[in-house]
Amino acid sequence: MDKIVVEGGVPLRGSVRVSGAKNAALPAIAAALLAEGDHVVRNVPDLADVRTMGRLLAHMGCAVERSADRHTQHVRVPSTVKAEAPYELVKTMRASVVVLGPLLARWGRARVSLPGGCAIGARPIDQHLKGLAALGAEIRLEHGYVEAQVPRGRLRGTTFTFDGQTVTGTENVMMAAALAEGRTILRNCAREPEVTDLAAALRRMGARIEGAGQDEIRVEGVERLRPLDHAVIPDRIEAGTFLLAGALPGCDVTVTGCTPPELEALVEKLRAAGAEVGEVPGGLRVRGPARPRPTDVRTAPHPGFPTDMQAQMMVLLCLADGSSRITETVFENRFMHVQELLRLGADITVEGKTAVVRGVPALSGAPVMASDLRASAALVLAGLAARGTTEVLRVYHLDRGYERIEEKLEPLGARISRVRA
Ligand code: EPU
């Protein structure tokens, strides 16, 4: 298995460009299932998860092709599909579950493997299923699969309130409602920019959707949608990860191609920790302090501080001049990186949902093991800041969400390489 080797302690300087958002590309590709014909999704990142989504649609009978530069995804949806997402694919990528809404809405049936738990928590999909049932789907759980069908043939508009905010749940039910008969009102919706981007993609297909990005989404169902041609938004979590790299002591990094308003909660915390962050044409420039200030952080759904940035923020606070408290409210088990950061000399204790991070003057390189996608990114950042050599093992986690991170960091001066096993 590949590993990333980082020779730390070199301040990063320069500019890095953000790729398209993984979590916007995945539902946009799934949305193709809502209409027969030739679809194009642009600005797609070249990532393992995007390839998995392509394999999933190919399994259903779609013709899936990527452009030579790997950033445009073509999908031809035939007149009938095999409405199934098998366990072999869903277990490698939970986000596969976003095919459920489109399959049910367009084809009236779906067989989708239950994703099961993962490294960061139990992650049930009960809200996806409740929302789809409210639209008229009949759902059974059998042999590890969600077996769903629409007895009337077409879903029917409804009013539904999510018990808790869920990003892919909102996306699934919104996609299903797009083809339902009549009006759907969804309340307590996730307000993440990826939901707003998906609504924009659906509108390009002819869907009538208002309110995405707010608590209440209103959908006027239409009978038919046309093929999609949509460019996904920049990846705010990749952008945030590079901003964090620039906020490390002595660094000066400009992140181009990002959307600053989507990064406000993070930027506020970087400033609180002593980094200088300013808008420059085309992006954000961040300069790290000599030593970060301790800062408390609490994750929350958008527009709060993103859970997907919690591990990376922890790295900065590991080096602060004092103690910080990081509280994770979105997932129940998202502190797997703590044990690995301890190996690098960090001083952290976890008390329930809160990690108490007592800053140390320096980290020291060591071999560490990635447990999930964002934890891996945090370990790379920690390696950049640490003295000596850090080896990050299980890089496949990183490759699910970051497009060749070592090739993006190297031009900034990072001494980083991928060692092929
Ligand atoms: N939840 C339920 N029931 C549901 C759905 C969610 O209880 O039916 C709970 C979850 O267990 C969790 C909370 O609600 O505690 C929020 O989960 P959400 O459904 O919003 O997460 P998701 O849609 O599965 C997306 C991103 C994640 C990101 C979260 C939170 C995609 C493909 N994934 O997951 O991204 O952490 O939203 O913002 O959009 C990543 O990219 O590394 C990643 C994990």
mmCIF file of C-alpha atoms and ligand atoms in Angstrom, residues 22-23 26 94-95 120 122-128 165-169 171 192 236 307-308 330-332 334 373-374, ligand 1:
data_model
loop_
_atom_site.group_PDB
_atom_site.id
_atom_site.type_symbol
_atom_site.label_atom_id
_atom_site.label_comp_id
_atom_site.label_asym_id
_atom_site.label_seq_id
_atom_site.Cartn_x
_atom_site.Cartn_y
_atom_site.Cartn_z
ATOM 1 C CA LYS A 22 -16.185 15.683 -4.147
ATOM 2 C CA ASN A 23 -19.365 16.024 -2.099
ATOM 3 C CA LEU A 26 -21.122 12.613 -6.204
ATOM 4 C CA ARG A 94 -21.331 5.374 1.815
ATOM 5 C CA ALA A 95 -22.278 8.249 -0.472
ATOM 6 C CA ILE A 120 -16.445 8.174 12.276
ATOM 7 C CA ALA A 122 -22.873 4.759 13.143
ATOM 8 C CA ARG A 123 -24.212 6.980 10.359
ATOM 9 C CA PRO A 124 -27.769 5.647 9.961
ATOM 10 C CA ILE A 125 -29.905 6.538 6.914
ATOM 11 C CA ASP A 126 -33.253 6.527 8.705
ATOM 12 C CA GLN A 127 -33.984 10.125 7.656
ATOM 13 C CA HIS A 128 -33.419 9.314 3.973
ATOM 14 C CA GLN A 165 -30.066 17.867 9.534
ATOM 15 C CA THR A 166 -28.547 15.475 7.039
ATOM 16 C CA VAL A 167 -26.643 16.466 3.917
ATOM 17 C CA THR A 168 -27.074 13.380 1.718
ATOM 18 C CA GLY A 169 -30.534 12.787 3.232
ATOM 19 C CA GLU A 171 -30.114 15.544 -1.327
ATOM 20 C CA GLU A 192 -24.449 22.972 3.071
ATOM 21 C CA ARG A 236 -14.459 24.014 0.329
ATOM 22 C CA THR A 307 -16.881 18.608 11.036
ATOM 23 C CA ASP A 308 -14.823 17.848 7.925
ATOM 24 C CA VAL A 330 -22.006 16.118 14.209
ATOM 25 C CA PHE A 331 -20.460 12.639 14.444
ATOM 26 C CA GLU A 332 -20.109 10.588 17.612
ATOM 27 C CA ARG A 334 -14.606 11.500 15.034
ATOM 28 C CA LEU A 373 -10.336 10.735 4.948
ATOM 29 C CA ARG A 374 -10.097 13.981 6.943
HETATM 30 N N1 EPU B 1 -27.889 11.035 10.516
HETATM 31 C C1 EPU B 1 -28.915 10.304 11.064
HETATM 32 N N2 EPU B 1 -29.841 9.752 10.225
HETATM 33 C C2 EPU B 1 -29.796 9.920 8.876
HETATM 34 C C3 EPU B 1 -28.742 10.662 8.325
HETATM 35 C C4 EPU B 1 -27.796 11.224 9.167
HETATM 36 O O1 EPU B 1 -28.993 10.130 12.275
HETATM 37 O O2 EPU B 1 -30.680 9.384 8.188
HETATM 38 C C5 EPU B 1 -26.868 11.639 11.397
HETATM 39 C C6 EPU B 1 -25.461 11.111 11.123
HETATM 40 O O3 EPU B 1 -25.213 9.887 11.784
HETATM 41 C C7 EPU B 1 -24.595 12.247 11.620
HETATM 42 C C8 EPU B 1 -25.444 13.486 11.270
HETATM 43 O O4 EPU B 1 -26.773 13.012 11.099
HETATM 44 O O5 EPU B 1 -24.428 12.165 12.994
HETATM 45 C C9 EPU B 1 -25.016 14.232 10.009
HETATM 46 O O6 EPU B 1 -24.822 13.329 8.951
HETATM 47 P P1 EPU B 1 -25.103 13.669 7.419
HETATM 48 O O7 EPU B 1 -26.199 12.791 6.935
HETATM 49 O O8 EPU B 1 -25.268 15.130 7.240
HETATM 50 O O9 EPU B 1 -23.768 13.182 6.734
HETATM 51 P P2 EPU B 1 -23.642 12.566 5.297
HETATM 52 O O10 EPU B 1 -24.659 13.162 4.410
HETATM 53 O O11 EPU B 1 -23.578 11.080 5.407
HETATM 54 C C10 EPU B 1 -22.019 14.375 4.344
HETATM 55 C C11 EPU B 1 -20.636 14.372 3.749
HETATM 56 C C12 EPU B 1 -19.615 14.076 4.854
HETATM 57 C C13 EPU B 1 -19.752 15.156 5.927
HETATM 58 C C14 EPU B 1 -21.199 15.205 6.458
HETATM 59 C C15 EPU B 1 -21.445 16.308 7.445
HETATM 60 C C16 EPU B 1 -21.086 13.621 1.504
HETATM 61 C C17 EPU B 1 -20.930 12.575 0.458
HETATM 62 N N3 EPU B 1 -20.571 13.363 2.707
HETATM 63 O O12 EPU B 1 -22.213 13.053 4.882
HETATM 64 O O13 EPU B 1 -18.338 14.162 4.263
HETATM 65 O O14 EPU B 1 -18.879 14.896 6.992
HETATM 66 O O15 EPU B 1 -22.111 15.372 5.346
HETATM 67 O O16 EPU B 1 -21.160 17.544 6.890
HETATM 68 O O17 EPU B 1 -21.643 14.674 1.229
HETATM 69 C C18 EPU B 1 -16.068 13.661 3.977
HETATM 70 O O18 EPU B 1 -16.133 14.233 2.878
HETATM 71 O O19 EPU B 1 -14.989 13.317 4.523
HETATM 72 C C19 EPU B 1 -17.307 13.372 4.693
HETATM 73 C C20 EPU B 1 -17.378 12.464 5.663
#
